[in-house]
Amino acid sequence: MTIIVRLDVMLALRKMKSKDLAQEIGISEQNLSLLRQGKVKGVRFETLDKICEVLDCKPGDIIDRE
């Protein structure tokens, strides 16, 4: 079982650049890049909530389990 981060898909659907998302939610582009690649061990609920608010989606739209 693997956790899949689908943040790139949501960014593409919303026609938004990761740079703009990082700026809106208040994290560095580098940290957002690590999250997009699934190379983080965890994500704060506060950060996940901000991402969902900006992208107008639910956590399940961004994170999936395969």
mmJSON file of the N, C-alpha and C atoms, coordinates in Angstrom:
{"data_MODEL":{"atom_site":{
"group_PDB":["ATOM","ATOM","ATOM","ATOM","ATOM","ATOM","ATOM","ATOM","ATOM","ATOM","ATOM","ATOM","ATOM","ATOM","ATOM","ATOM","ATOM","ATOM","ATOM","ATOM","ATOM","ATOM","ATOM","ATOM","ATOM","ATOM","ATOM","ATOM","ATOM","ATOM","ATOM","ATOM","ATOM","ATOM","ATOM","ATOM","ATOM","ATOM","ATOM","ATOM","ATOM","ATOM","ATOM","ATOM","ATOM","ATOM","ATOM","ATOM","ATOM","ATOM","ATOM","ATOM","ATOM","ATOM","ATOM","ATOM","ATOM","ATOM","ATOM","ATOM","ATOM","ATOM","ATOM","ATOM","ATOM","ATOM","ATOM","ATOM","ATOM","ATOM","ATOM","ATOM","ATOM","ATOM","ATOM","ATOM","ATOM","ATOM","ATOM","ATOM","ATOM","ATOM","ATOM","ATOM","ATOM","ATOM","ATOM","ATOM","ATOM","ATOM","ATOM","ATOM","ATOM","ATOM","ATOM","ATOM","ATOM","ATOM","ATOM","ATOM","ATOM","ATOM","ATOM","ATOM","ATOM","ATOM","ATOM","ATOM","ATOM","ATOM","ATOM","ATOM","ATOM","ATOM","ATOM","ATOM","ATOM","ATOM","ATOM","ATOM","ATOM","ATOM","ATOM","ATOM","ATOM","ATOM","ATOM","ATOM","ATOM","ATOM","ATOM","ATOM","ATOM","ATOM","ATOM","ATOM","ATOM","ATOM","ATOM","ATOM","ATOM","ATOM","ATOM","ATOM","ATOM","ATOM","ATOM","ATOM","ATOM","ATOM","ATOM","ATOM","ATOM","ATOM","ATOM","ATOM","ATOM","ATOM","ATOM","ATOM","ATOM","ATOM","ATOM","ATOM","ATOM","ATOM","ATOM","ATOM","ATOM","ATOM","ATOM","ATOM","ATOM","ATOM","ATOM","ATOM","ATOM","ATOM","ATOM","ATOM","ATOM","ATOM","ATOM","ATOM","ATOM","ATOM","ATOM","ATOM","ATOM","ATOM","ATOM","ATOM","ATOM","ATOM","ATOM","ATOM","ATOM","ATOM"],
"id":[1,2,3,4,5,6,7,8,9,10,11,12,13,14,15,16,17,18,19,20,21,22,23,24,25,26,27,28,29,30,31,32,33,34,35,36,37,38,39,40,41,42,43,44,45,46,47,48,49,50,51,52,53,54,55,56,57,58,59,60,61,62,63,64,65,66,67,68,69,70,71,72,73,74,75,76,77,78,79,80,81,82,83,84,85,86,87,88,89,90,91,92,93,94,95,96,97,98,99,100,101,102,103,104,105,106,107,108,109,110,111,112,113,114,115,116,117,118,119,120,121,122,123,124,125,126,127,128,129,130,131,132,133,134,135,136,137,138,139,140,141,142,143,144,145,146,147,148,149,150,151,152,153,154,155,156,157,158,159,160,161,162,163,164,165,166,167,168,169,170,171,172,173,174,175,176,177,178,179,180,181,182,183,184,185,186,187,188,189,190,191,192,193,194,195,196,197,198],
"type_symbol":["N","C","C","N","C","C","N","C","C","N","C","C","N","C","C","N","C","C","N","C","C","N","C","C","N","C","C","N","C","C","N","C","C","N","C","C","N","C","C","N","C","C","N","C","C","N","C","C","N","C","C","N","C","C","N","C","C","N","C","C","N","C","C","N","C","C","N","C","C","N","C","C","N","C","C","N","C","C","N","C","C","N","C","C","N","C","C","N","C","C","N","C","C","N","C","C","N","C","C","N","C","C","N","C","C","N","C","C","N","C","C","N","C","C","N","C","C","N","C","C","N","C","C","N","C","C","N","C","C","N","C","C","N","C","C","N","C","C","N","C","C","N","C","C","N","C","C","N","C","C","N","C","C","N","C","C","N","C","C","N","C","C","N","C","C","N","C","C","N","C","C","N","C","C","N","C","C","N","C","C","N","C","C","N","C","C","N","C","C","N","C","C","N","C","C","N","C","C"],
"label_atom_id":["N","CA","C","N","CA","C","N","CA","C","N","CA","C","N","CA","C","N","CA","C","N","CA","C","N","CA","C","N","CA","C","N","CA","C","N","CA","C","N","CA","C","N","CA","C","N","CA","C","N","CA","C","N","CA","C","N","CA","C","N","CA","C","N","CA","C","N","CA","C","N","CA","C","N","CA","C","N","CA","C","N","CA","C","N","CA","C","N","CA","C","N","CA","C","N","CA","C","N","CA","C","N","CA","C","N","CA","C","N","CA","C","N","CA","C","N","CA","C","N","CA","C","N","CA","C","N","CA","C","N","CA","C","N","CA","C","N","CA","C","N","CA","C","N","CA","C","N","CA","C","N","CA","C","N","CA","C","N","CA","C","N","CA","C","N","CA","C","N","CA","C","N","CA","C","N","CA","C","N","CA","C","N","CA","C","N","CA","C","N","CA","C","N","CA","C","N","CA","C","N","CA","C","N","CA","C","N","CA","C","N","CA","C","N","CA","C","N","CA","C","N","CA","C","N","CA","C","N","CA","C"],
"label_alt_id":[null,null,null,null,null,null,null,null,null,null,null,null,null,null,null,null,null,null,null,null,null,null,null,null,null,null,null,null,null,null,null,null,null,null,null,null,null,null,null,null,null,null,null,null,null,null,null,null,null,null,null,null,null,null,null,null,null,null,null,null,null,null,null,null,null,null,null,null,null,null,null,null,null,null,null,null,null,null,null,null,null,null,null,null,null,null,null,null,null,null,null,null,null,null,null,null,null,null,null,null,null,null,null,null,null,null,null,null,null,null,null,null,null,null,null,null,null,null,null,null,null,null,null,null,null,null,null,null,null,null,null,null,null,null,null,null,null,null,null,null,null,null,null,null,null,null,null,null,null,null,null,null,null,null,null,null,null,null,null,null,null,null,null,null,null,null,null,null,null,null,null,null,null,null,null,null,null,null,null,null,null,null,null,null,null,null,null,null,null,null,null,null,null,null,null,null,null,null],
"label_comp_id":["MET","MET","MET","THR","THR","THR","ILE","ILE","ILE","ILE","ILE","ILE","VAL","VAL","VAL","ARG","ARG","ARG","LEU","LEU","LEU","ASP","ASP","ASP","VAL","VAL","VAL","MET","MET","MET","LEU","LEU","LEU","ALA","ALA","ALA","LEU","LEU","LEU","ARG","ARG","ARG","LYS","LYS","LYS","MET","MET","MET","LYS","LYS","LYS","SER","SER","SER","LYS","LYS","LYS","ASP","ASP","ASP","LEU","LEU","LEU","ALA","ALA","ALA","GLN","GLN","GLN","GLU","GLU","GLU","ILE","ILE","ILE","GLY","GLY","GLY","ILE","ILE","ILE","SER","SER","SER","GLU","GLU","GLU","GLN","GLN","GLN","ASN","ASN","ASN","LEU","LEU","LEU","SER","SER","SER","LEU","LEU","LEU","LEU","LEU","LEU","ARG","ARG","ARG","GLN","GLN","GLN","GLY","GLY","GLY","LYS","LYS","LYS","VAL","VAL","VAL","LYS","LYS","LYS","GLY","GLY","GLY","VAL","VAL","VAL","ARG","ARG","ARG","PHE","PHE","PHE","GLU","GLU","GLU","THR","THR","THR","LEU","LEU","LEU","ASP","ASP","ASP","LYS","LYS","LYS","ILE","ILE","ILE","CYS","CYS","CYS","GLU","GLU","GLU","VAL","VAL","VAL","LEU","LEU","LEU","ASP","ASP","ASP","CYS","CYS","CYS","LYS","LYS","LYS","PRO","PRO","PRO","GLY","GLY","GLY","ASP","ASP","ASP","ILE","ILE","ILE","ILE","ILE","ILE","ASP","ASP","ASP","ARG","ARG","ARG","GLU","GLU","GLU"],
"label_asym_id":["A","A","A","A","A","A","A","A","A","A","A","A","A","A","A","A","A","A","A","A","A","A","A","A","A","A","A","A","A","A","A","A","A","A","A","A","A","A","A","A","A","A","A","A","A","A","A","A","A","A","A","A","A","A","A","A","A","A","A","A","A","A","A","A","A","A","A","A","A","A","A","A","A","A","A","A","A","A","A","A","A","A","A","A","A","A","A","A","A","A","A","A","A","A","A","A","A","A","A","A","A","A","A","A","A","A","A","A","A","A","A","A","A","A","A","A","A","A","A","A","A","A","A","A","A","A","A","A","A","A","A","A","A","A","A","A","A","A","A","A","A","A","A","A","A","A","A","A","A","A","A","A","A","A","A","A","A","A","A","A","A","A","A","A","A","A","A","A","A","A","A","A","A","A","A","A","A","A","A","A","A","A","A","A","A","A","A","A","A","A","A","A","A","A","A","A","A","A"],
"label_entity_id":["1","1","1","1","1","1","1","1","1","1","1","1","1","1","1","1","1","1","1","1","1","1","1","1","1","1","1","1","1","1","1","1","1","1","1","1","1","1","1","1","1","1","1","1","1","1","1","1","1","1","1","1","1","1","1","1","1","1","1","1","1","1","1","1","1","1","1","1","1","1","1","1","1","1","1","1","1","1","1","1","1","1","1","1","1","1","1","1","1","1","1","1","1","1","1","1","1","1","1","1","1","1","1","1","1","1","1","1","1","1","1","1","1","1","1","1","1","1","1","1","1","1","1","1","1","1","1","1","1","1","1","1","1","1","1","1","1","1","1","1","1","1","1","1","1","1","1","1","1","1","1","1","1","1","1","1","1","1","1","1","1","1","1","1","1","1","1","1","1","1","1","1","1","1","1","1","1","1","1","1","1","1","1","1","1","1","1","1","1","1","1","1","1","1","1","1","1","1"],
"label_seq_id":[1,1,1,2,2,2,3,3,3,4,4,4,5,5,5,6,6,6,7,7,7,8,8,8,9,9,9,10,10,10,11,11,11,12,12,12,13,13,13,14,14,14,15,15,15,16,16,16,17,17,17,18,18,18,19,19,19,20,20,20,21,21,21,22,22,22,23,23,23,24,24,24,25,25,25,26,26,26,27,27,27,28,28,28,29,29,29,30,30,30,31,31,31,32,32,32,33,33,33,34,34,34,35,35,35,36,36,36,37,37,37,38,38,38,39,39,39,40,40,40,41,41,41,42,42,42,43,43,43,44,44,44,45,45,45,46,46,46,47,47,47,48,48,48,49,49,49,50,50,50,51,51,51,52,52,52,53,53,53,54,54,54,55,55,55,56,56,56,57,57,57,58,58,58,59,59,59,60,60,60,61,61,61,62,62,62,63,63,63,64,64,64,65,65,65,66,66,66],
"pdbx_PDB_ins_code":[null,null,null,null,null,null,null,null,null,null,null,null,null,null,null,null,null,null,null,null,null,null,null,null,null,null,null,null,null,null,null,null,null,null,null,null,null,null,null,null,null,null,null,null,null,null,null,null,null,null,null,null,null,null,null,null,null,null,null,null,null,null,null,null,null,null,null,null,null,null,null,null,null,null,null,null,null,null,null,null,null,null,null,null,null,null,null,null,null,null,null,null,null,null,null,null,null,null,null,null,null,null,null,null,null,null,null,null,null,null,null,null,null,null,null,null,null,null,null,null,null,null,null,null,null,null,null,null,null,null,null,null,null,null,null,null,null,null,null,null,null,null,null,null,null,null,null,null,null,null,null,null,null,null,null,null,null,null,null,null,null,null,null,null,null,null,null,null,null,null,null,null,null,null,null,null,null,null,null,null,null,null,null,null,null,null,null,null,null,null,null,null,null,null,null,null,null,null],
"Cartn_x":[0.836,0.0,0.884,0.479,1.256,0.339,0.822,0.103,0.545,-0.416,-0.161,-0.604,0.278,-0.052,-0.42,-1.643,-2.15,-2.26,-1.358,-1.384,-1.154,-0.285,-0.037,-1.312,-2.117,-3.368,-4.301,-4.426,-5.315,-4.802,-3.498,-2.932,-3.237,-3.103,-3.389,-4.866,-5.733,-7.169,-7.568,-6.879,-7.185,-6.349,-5.5,-4.625,-3.84,-3.207,-2.447,-1.026,-0.075,1.324,1.619,2.526,2.881,3.486,4.181,4.76,3.658,2.56,1.451,0.769,0.62,0.021,0.886,2.178,3.096,2.988,2.91,2.811,1.487,0.399,-0.913,-1.062,-0.444,-0.605,0.516,1.541,2.587,3.653,4.006,5.132,6.107,7.315,8.323,8.005,8.492,8.304,8.995,10.12,10.859,10.039,9.416,8.594,7.375,6.776,5.636,6.071,7.246,7.773,7.977,8.521,8.705,7.364,6.362,5.021,4.452,4.594,4.087,4.718,5.987,6.701,6.46,5.747,5.493,6.707,7.635,8.869,8.834,7.656,7.535,6.974,7.288,6.786,5.428,5.056,3.776,3.436,2.197,1.738,0.807,0.968,0.11,-1.305,-2.273,-3.668,-3.919,-3.266,-3.421,-2.971,-1.845,-1.341,-2.272,-2.719,-3.648,-4.944,-5.428,-6.649,-6.462,-5.313,-5.047,-4.987,-4.336,-4.248,-5.652,-6.46,-7.825,-8.663,-8.451,-9.19,-8.829,-7.545,-7.098,-7.514,-7.391,-7.72,-9.196,-9.964,-11.391,-11.616,-11.008,-11.125,-11.156,-11.23,-11.207,-9.869,-9.467,-8.191,-8.076,-9.176,-9.162,-8.882,-9.049,-8.726,-7.209,-6.5,-5.062,-4.263,-4.774,-4.055,-4.915,-4.294,-5.004,-4.153,-4.75,-4.053,-4.211,-3.079,-3.106,-2.791],
"Cartn_y":[-1.178,0.0,1.246,2.206,3.418,4.635,5.691,6.955,7.745,8.215,8.959,10.403,11.332,12.757,13.226,13.709,14.133,15.661,16.337,17.798,18.365,17.744,18.209,18.182,17.156,17.033,18.183,18.478,19.558,20.912,21.102,22.356,22.516,21.439,21.495,21.778,21.128,21.349,22.784,23.389,24.762,25.789,25.276,26.125,27.092,26.516,27.299,26.78,27.667,27.283,26.978,26.053,25.692,26.884,27.731,28.939,29.818,29.98,30.795,30.153,28.831,28.123,28.265,28.08,28.203,29.581,30.593,31.956,32.171,31.655,31.852,31.134,29.954,29.2,29.466,30.198,30.613,29.576,28.741,27.821,28.043,27.552,27.749,26.876,27.314,26.537,25.189,25.166,23.916,22.913,23.377,22.475,21.991,22.867,22.454,21.431,21.629,20.682,19.304,19.275,17.995,17.323,18.1,17.555,17.011,17.756,17.318,15.999,15.81,14.594,13.439,13.694,12.65,12.318,13.257,13.01,13.564,13.766,14.231,13.101,13.123,12.087,12.446,13.71,14.135,15.522,15.895,17.232,17.708,18.946,19.498,19.671,19.419,19.6,21.05,21.972,23.393,23.666,23.08,23.253,22.595,21.399,20.684,21.477,22.058,22.87,24.092,24.748,25.922,25.538,24.417,23.945,23.687,23.001,22.686,23.953,24.92,26.177,26.901,27.008,27.716,26.972,25.646,24.858,24.453,24.819,24.493,22.993,22.21,20.756,20.148,18.835,18.094,17.368,17.023,16.309,15.05,14.352,13.139,13.39,14.639,14.986,15.117,15.331,15.571,14.336,13.623,12.466,11.222,10.181,8.927,7.76,6.612,5.406,4.346,3.813,2.828,1.455],
"Cartn_z":[0.0,0.0,0.0,-0.793,-0.956,-0.912,-0.293,-0.289,-1.517,-2.285,-3.517,-3.307,-3.645,-3.563,-4.963,-5.11,-6.414,-6.511,-5.86,-5.851,-7.245,-8.032,-9.404,-10.245,-10.04,-10.789,-10.444,-9.149,-8.724,-9.206,-9.175,-9.683,-11.167,-11.929,-13.363,-13.621,-12.864,-13.038,-12.724,-11.756,-11.35,-12.12,-13.03,-13.838,-12.956,-11.942,-10.979,-10.918,-10.761,-10.628,-9.166,-8.942,-7.571,-6.84,-7.568,-6.972,-6.366,-7.085,-6.606,-5.399,-5.445,-4.312,-3.071,-3.229,-2.092,-1.459,-2.28,-1.776,-1.039,-1.576,-0.955,0.377,0.51,1.756,2.746,2.304,3.228,3.535,2.542,2.719,1.578,1.743,0.704,-0.517,-1.66,-2.881,-2.76,-2.067,-1.882,-1.068,0.012,0.828,0.06,-0.732,-1.541,-2.586,-3.16,-4.137,-3.512,-2.311,-1.609,-1.349,-0.994,-0.766,-2.073,-3.154,-4.464,-4.897,-4.555,-4.944,-3.973,-2.891,-1.906,-1.06,-0.932,-0.199,1.222,1.762,3.143,3.991,5.262,6.158,6.741,6.628,7.157,6.672,6.886,6.532,7.643,8.044,9.098,8.564,9.427,9.027,8.619,9.278,8.959,7.519,7.127,5.759,4.756,5.058,4.186,4.02,5.114,5.071,4.176,4.278,3.444,1.97,1.678,0.29,-0.26,0.529,0.098,-0.089,0.782,0.662,-0.634,-0.924,-2.126,-3.39,-3.384,-4.57,-4.644,-3.616,-3.551,-3.767,-2.875,-2.977,-1.582,-1.532,-0.273,-0.131,1.082,1.257,0.398,0.209,-0.602,-2.072,-2.511,-3.898,-4.077,-2.968,-3.018,-2.6,-1.611,-1.065,-1.267,-1.799,-2.076,-1.575,-1.491,-1.055,-2.137,-2.559,-3.64,-3.127],
"occupancy":[1.0,1.0,1.0,1.0,1.0,1.0,1.0,1.0,1.0,1.0,1.0,1.0,1.0,1.0,1.0,1.0,1.0,1.0,1.0,1.0,1.0,1.0,1.0,1.0,1.0,1.0,1.0,1.0,1.0,1.0,1.0,1.0,1.0,1.0,1.0,1.0,1.0,1.0,1.0,1.0,1.0,1.0,1.0,1.0,1.0,1.0,1.0,1.0,1.0,1.0,1.0,1.0,1.0,1.0,1.0,1.0,1.0,1.0,1.0,1.0,1.0,1.0,1.0,1.0,1.0,1.0,1.0,1.0,1.0,1.0,1.0,1.0,1.0,1.0,1.0,1.0,1.0,1.0,1.0,1.0,1.0,1.0,1.0,1.0,1.0,1.0,1.0,1.0,1.0,1.0,1.0,1.0,1.0,1.0,1.0,1.0,1.0,1.0,1.0,1.0,1.0,1.0,1.0,1.0,1.0,1.0,1.0,1.0,1.0,1.0,1.0,1.0,1.0,1.0,1.0,1.0,1.0,1.0,1.0,1.0,1.0,1.0,1.0,1.0,1.0,1.0,1.0,1.0,1.0,1.0,1.0,1.0,1.0,1.0,1.0,1.0,1.0,1.0,1.0,1.0,1.0,1.0,1.0,1.0,1.0,1.0,1.0,1.0,1.0,1.0,1.0,1.0,1.0,1.0,1.0,1.0,1.0,1.0,1.0,1.0,1.0,1.0,1.0,1.0,1.0,1.0,1.0,1.0,1.0,1.0,1.0,1.0,1.0,1.0,1.0,1.0,1.0,1.0,1.0,1.0,1.0,1.0,1.0,1.0,1.0,1.0,1.0,1.0,1.0,1.0,1.0,1.0,1.0,1.0,1.0,1.0,1.0,1.0],
"B_iso_or_equiv":[0.0,0.0,0.0,0.0,0.0,0.0,0.0,0.0,0.0,0.0,0.0,0.0,0.0,0.0,0.0,0.0,0.0,0.0,0.0,0.0,0.0,0.0,0.0,0.0,0.0,0.0,0.0,0.0,0.0,0.0,0.0,0.0,0.0,0.0,0.0,0.0,0.0,0.0,0.0,0.0,0.0,0.0,0.0,0.0,0.0,0.0,0.0,0.0,0.0,0.0,0.0,0.0,0.0,0.0,0.0,0.0,0.0,0.0,0.0,0.0,0.0,0.0,0.0,0.0,0.0,0.0,0.0,0.0,0.0,0.0,0.0,0.0,0.0,0.0,0.0,0.0,0.0,0.0,0.0,0.0,0.0,0.0,0.0,0.0,0.0,0.0,0.0,0.0,0.0,0.0,0.0,0.0,0.0,0.0,0.0,0.0,0.0,0.0,0.0,0.0,0.0,0.0,0.0,0.0,0.0,0.0,0.0,0.0,0.0,0.0,0.0,0.0,0.0,0.0,0.0,0.0,0.0,0.0,0.0,0.0,0.0,0.0,0.0,0.0,0.0,0.0,0.0,0.0,0.0,0.0,0.0,0.0,0.0,0.0,0.0,0.0,0.0,0.0,0.0,0.0,0.0,0.0,0.0,0.0,0.0,0.0,0.0,0.0,0.0,0.0,0.0,0.0,0.0,0.0,0.0,0.0,0.0,0.0,0.0,0.0,0.0,0.0,0.0,0.0,0.0,0.0,0.0,0.0,0.0,0.0,0.0,0.0,0.0,0.0,0.0,0.0,0.0,0.0,0.0,0.0,0.0,0.0,0.0,0.0,0.0,0.0,0.0,0.0,0.0,0.0,0.0,0.0,0.0,0.0,0.0,0.0,0.0,0.0],
"pdbx_formal_charge":[null,null,null,null,null,null,null,null,null,null,null,null,null,null,null,null,null,null,null,null,null,null,null,null,null,null,null,null,null,null,null,null,null,null,null,null,null,null,null,null,null,null,null,null,null,null,null,null,null,null,null,null,null,null,null,null,null,null,null,null,null,null,null,null,null,null,null,null,null,null,null,null,null,null,null,null,null,null,null,null,null,null,null,null,null,null,null,null,null,null,null,null,null,null,null,null,null,null,null,null,null,null,null,null,null,null,null,null,null,null,null,null,null,null,null,null,null,null,null,null,null,null,null,null,null,null,null,null,null,null,null,null,null,null,null,null,null,null,null,null,null,null,null,null,null,null,null,null,null,null,null,null,null,null,null,null,null,null,null,null,null,null,null,null,null,null,null,null,null,null,null,null,null,null,null,null,null,null,null,null,null,null,null,null,null,null,null,null,null,null,null,null,null,null,null,null,null,null],
"auth_seq_id":[1,1,1,2,2,2,3,3,3,4,4,4,5,5,5,6,6,6,7,7,7,8,8,8,9,9,9,10,10,10,11,11,11,12,12,12,13,13,13,14,14,14,15,15,15,16,16,16,17,17,17,18,18,18,19,19,19,20,20,20,21,21,21,22,22,22,23,23,23,24,24,24,25,25,25,26,26,26,27,27,27,28,28,28,29,29,29,30,30,30,31,31,31,32,32,32,33,33,33,34,34,34,35,35,35,36,36,36,37,37,37,38,38,38,39,39,39,40,40,40,41,41,41,42,42,42,43,43,43,44,44,44,45,45,45,46,46,46,47,47,47,48,48,48,49,49,49,50,50,50,51,51,51,52,52,52,53,53,53,54,54,54,55,55,55,56,56,56,57,57,57,58,58,58,59,59,59,60,60,60,61,61,61,62,62,62,63,63,63,64,64,64,65,65,65,66,66,66],
"auth_comp_id":["MET","MET","MET","THR","THR","THR","ILE","ILE","ILE","ILE","ILE","ILE","VAL","VAL","VAL","ARG","ARG","ARG","LEU","LEU","LEU","ASP","ASP","ASP","VAL","VAL","VAL","MET","MET","MET","LEU","LEU","LEU","ALA","ALA","ALA","LEU","LEU","LEU","ARG","ARG","ARG","LYS","LYS","LYS","MET","MET","MET","LYS","LYS","LYS","SER","SER","SER","LYS","LYS","LYS","ASP","ASP","ASP","LEU","LEU","LEU","ALA","ALA","ALA","GLN","GLN","GLN","GLU","GLU","GLU","ILE","ILE","ILE","GLY","GLY","GLY","ILE","ILE","ILE","SER","SER","SER","GLU","GLU","GLU","GLN","GLN","GLN","ASN","ASN","ASN","LEU","LEU","LEU","SER","SER","SER","LEU","LEU","LEU","LEU","LEU","LEU","ARG","ARG","ARG","GLN","GLN","GLN","GLY","GLY","GLY","LYS","LYS","LYS","VAL","VAL","VAL","LYS","LYS","LYS","GLY","GLY","GLY","VAL","VAL","VAL","ARG","ARG","ARG","PHE","PHE","PHE","GLU","GLU","GLU","THR","THR","THR","LEU","LEU","LEU","ASP","ASP","ASP","LYS","LYS","LYS","ILE","ILE","ILE","CYS","CYS","CYS","GLU","GLU","GLU","VAL","VAL","VAL","LEU","LEU","LEU","ASP","ASP","ASP","CYS","CYS","CYS","LYS","LYS","LYS","PRO","PRO","PRO","GLY","GLY","GLY","ASP","ASP","ASP","ILE","ILE","ILE","ILE","ILE","ILE","ASP","ASP","ASP","ARG","ARG","ARG","GLU","GLU","GLU"],
"auth_asym_id":["A","A","A","A","A","A","A","A","A","A","A","A","A","A","A","A","A","A","A","A","A","A","A","A","A","A","A","A","A","A","A","A","A","A","A","A","A","A","A","A","A","A","A","A","A","A","A","A","A","A","A","A","A","A","A","A","A","A","A","A","A","A","A","A","A","A","A","A","A","A","A","A","A","A","A","A","A","A","A","A","A","A","A","A","A","A","A","A","A","A","A","A","A","A","A","A","A","A","A","A","A","A","A","A","A","A","A","A","A","A","A","A","A","A","A","A","A","A","A","A","A","A","A","A","A","A","A","A","A","A","A","A","A","A","A","A","A","A","A","A","A","A","A","A","A","A","A","A","A","A","A","A","A","A","A","A","A","A","A","A","A","A","A","A","A","A","A","A","A","A","A","A","A","A","A","A","A","A","A","A","A","A","A","A","A","A","A","A","A","A","A","A","A","A","A","A","A","A"],
"auth_atom_id":["N","CA","C","N","CA","C","N","CA","C","N","CA","C","N","CA","C","N","CA","C","N","CA","C","N","CA","C","N","CA","C","N","CA","C","N","CA","C","N","CA","C","N","CA","C","N","CA","C","N","CA","C","N","CA","C","N","CA","C","N","CA","C","N","CA","C","N","CA","C","N","CA","C","N","CA","C","N","CA","C","N","CA","C","N","CA","C","N","CA","C","N","CA","C","N","CA","C","N","CA","C","N","CA","C","N","CA","C","N","CA","C","N","CA","C","N","CA","C","N","CA","C","N","CA","C","N","CA","C","N","CA","C","N","CA","C","N","CA","C","N","CA","C","N","CA","C","N","CA","C","N","CA","C","N","CA","C","N","CA","C","N","CA","C","N","CA","C","N","CA","C","N","CA","C","N","CA","C","N","CA","C","N","CA","C","N","CA","C","N","CA","C","N","CA","C","N","CA","C","N","CA","C","N","CA","C","N","CA","C","N","CA","C","N","CA","C","N","CA","C","N","CA","C","N","CA","C","N","CA","C"],
"pdbx_PDB_model_num":[1,1,1,1,1,1,1,1,1,1,1,1,1,1,1,1,1,1,1,1,1,1,1,1,1,1,1,1,1,1,1,1,1,1,1,1,1,1,1,1,1,1,1,1,1,1,1,1,1,1,1,1,1,1,1,1,1,1,1,1,1,1,1,1,1,1,1,1,1,1,1,1,1,1,1,1,1,1,1,1,1,1,1,1,1,1,1,1,1,1,1,1,1,1,1,1,1,1,1,1,1,1,1,1,1,1,1,1,1,1,1,1,1,1,1,1,1,1,1,1,1,1,1,1,1,1,1,1,1,1,1,1,1,1,1,1,1,1,1,1,1,1,1,1,1,1,1,1,1,1,1,1,1,1,1,1,1,1,1,1,1,1,1,1,1,1,1,1,1,1,1,1,1,1,1,1,1,1,1,1,1,1,1,1,1,1,1,1,1,1,1,1,1,1,1,1,1,1]
}}}
